[in-house]
XYZ file of C-alpha atoms in Angstrom:
188
model
C -7.894 17.602 45.960
C -6.034 14.324 46.342
C -2.665 15.567 47.573
C -2.876 17.828 50.628
C 0.766 17.623 51.686
C 2.808 20.696 50.802
C 6.350 21.837 51.424
C 5.668 23.456 54.818
C 1.961 22.938 55.487
C -1.192 21.484 54.032
C -2.360 22.822 50.675
C -6.110 22.196 50.407
C -6.674 24.244 47.239
C -5.687 23.673 43.633
C -3.270 26.094 42.038
C -3.072 26.382 38.232
C -0.693 28.246 35.948
C -2.218 29.761 32.775
C -0.871 32.051 30.057
C -2.307 35.293 28.717
C -1.022 37.637 26.035
C -1.445 41.390 25.820
C -0.196 44.160 23.526
C 2.202 46.560 25.219
C -0.099 49.539 24.612
C -2.311 51.464 27.032
C -5.871 50.157 27.140
C -5.009 46.764 25.619
C -7.016 43.758 26.777
C -5.398 40.446 27.616
C -6.282 37.268 25.731
C -6.305 33.973 27.641
C -4.272 31.445 25.690
C -4.754 28.508 28.048
C -7.836 27.384 29.942
C -9.152 24.636 32.125
C -8.394 22.479 35.116
C -4.713 22.136 34.097
C -1.404 23.893 34.594
C 0.847 24.981 31.751
C 4.560 25.725 31.929
C 7.802 26.705 30.208
C 6.208 28.993 27.610
C 8.619 30.250 24.919
C 7.876 32.208 21.753
C 8.935 30.822 18.383
C 11.430 33.134 16.631
C 8.778 34.298 14.145
C 6.569 35.377 17.075
C 3.529 33.504 15.734
C 3.386 30.597 18.203
C 4.197 29.698 21.791
C 5.670 26.343 22.810
C 4.676 25.064 26.267
C 4.108 21.967 28.383
C 0.929 20.522 29.866
C -0.197 17.244 31.403
C -0.643 14.611 28.699
C -3.896 13.236 30.159
C -6.086 16.202 31.099
C -8.871 13.933 32.354
C -6.768 12.799 35.307
C -6.909 14.680 38.573
C -4.017 17.206 38.385
C -2.479 15.642 41.520
C -2.203 12.330 39.664
C -1.159 13.596 36.215
C 2.590 12.897 36.195
C 3.166 12.618 32.441
C 3.481 15.778 30.370
C 3.844 16.627 26.686
C 4.973 19.631 24.653
C 2.468 21.649 22.625
C 2.260 24.734 20.409
C -0.446 27.372 20.468
C -0.895 30.426 18.211
C -0.283 33.777 19.938
C -3.725 34.819 18.718
C -5.293 32.016 20.781
C -6.869 28.778 19.670
C -6.369 25.078 20.147
C -3.201 23.451 21.404
C -1.363 21.351 18.831
C 0.651 18.394 20.171
C 4.330 18.717 19.256
C 6.237 16.084 21.284
C 4.797 13.287 23.399
C 6.469 10.158 24.764
C 4.409 7.458 26.470
C 5.278 7.130 30.163
C 7.395 10.302 30.211
C 7.331 13.799 31.595
C 8.692 16.326 29.095
C 9.993 19.841 29.766
C 10.708 22.134 26.849
C 13.585 24.552 26.815
C 14.521 27.263 24.359
C 14.066 27.148 20.618
C 17.071 27.941 18.413
C 17.205 31.455 16.884
C 16.598 30.028 13.398
C 13.526 28.150 14.681
C 14.857 24.778 13.553
C 15.598 23.074 16.913
C 13.902 22.876 20.287
C 15.864 21.632 23.292
C 13.841 19.523 25.729
C 14.296 17.087 28.593
C 12.528 13.809 29.232
C 12.191 11.903 32.496
C 10.229 8.945 33.822
C 7.792 9.934 36.598
C 8.314 8.336 40.011
C 11.858 7.191 39.139
C 15.176 8.486 40.384
C 17.337 9.265 37.378
C 18.821 12.160 35.436
C 16.617 13.662 32.772
C 17.491 12.796 29.180
C 18.464 15.735 26.978
C 17.173 15.982 23.394
C 17.157 18.319 20.434
C 13.941 18.200 18.412
C 14.130 19.105 14.718
C 11.038 21.293 14.218
C 10.922 20.541 10.469
C 11.509 16.790 10.305
C 10.343 15.722 13.785
C 13.663 13.913 14.327
C 14.886 13.678 17.944
C 18.620 13.921 18.643
C 19.686 12.410 21.973
C 22.468 14.344 23.721
C 24.331 11.837 25.931
C 24.645 13.490 29.343
C 24.184 12.140 32.874
C 23.224 15.293 34.813
C 20.067 17.375 35.163
C 20.275 20.517 33.033
C 19.498 23.778 34.825
C 19.799 26.411 32.080
C 20.195 26.456 28.289
C 21.199 29.028 25.656
C 21.706 28.848 21.893
C 24.505 30.427 19.864
C 23.271 33.102 17.438
C 23.995 30.819 14.452
C 21.853 28.019 16.033
C 24.683 25.491 15.671
C 25.750 25.221 19.330
C 23.729 24.631 22.484
C 25.245 25.805 25.769
C 23.911 24.576 29.106
C 24.690 24.376 32.803
C 24.344 21.412 35.142
C 25.394 20.712 38.709
C 28.378 18.401 38.854
C 30.996 17.621 41.511
C 29.992 20.594 43.668
C 29.991 23.191 40.905
C 27.763 24.326 38.051
C 29.995 24.256 34.957
C 29.018 25.340 31.456
C 28.826 22.665 28.768
C 28.326 22.824 25.030
C 27.200 20.509 22.270
C 26.653 20.823 18.543
C 23.546 19.991 16.527
C 25.757 18.089 14.061
C 27.853 16.240 16.680
C 26.006 15.614 19.973
C 29.204 15.038 21.969
C 29.154 17.146 25.181
C 32.178 19.258 26.087
C 32.729 20.968 29.467
C 33.930 24.542 28.968
C 35.381 25.248 32.408
C 36.146 23.407 35.618
C 33.998 21.945 38.386
C 34.738 24.855 40.739
C 33.260 27.393 38.316
C 29.750 28.003 37.094
C 26.636 30.056 37.133
C 22.985 29.922 38.094
C 21.650 31.227 34.782
C 23.000 31.334 31.259
C 22.595 33.550 28.219
C 24.738 34.033 25.120
């Protein structure tokens, strides 16, 4: 272990996050979807239920304490190899929710070891096109409208956590309330 300093004490052991899947029936056995000396995060099912989208360190040969860049991958729910979906050199990516129609994935991109707000993007799952949503705050929660045309999200701003919205056809961000309103989690 290269980084022993923790939040409140030393942390001499590695800690990894992995995903398993299991049928919701008595006697079912779990299937490990992820393996190895890596952590995985932000797992979300695709609307068709056939794949899971998640993040992992881009360079898995680096010591996990030094791996600061991450990419977004897909993996079948039946297990198998990860397939790279979105990767940006020199960036750490965090996926969010996929739209109900399965066409768009919201994700955030940041530069490791730099102080700045994460960039917000919509990724077109069919064409691979990335739509930049101009916003200067870190997003804390996202939710899609049922018709997959509007993305709602929350972000801390001016002492509050207002709700914002943007459209897949017009990426202009609109605040839906005031700075003295807001929530910690969002669902539509």
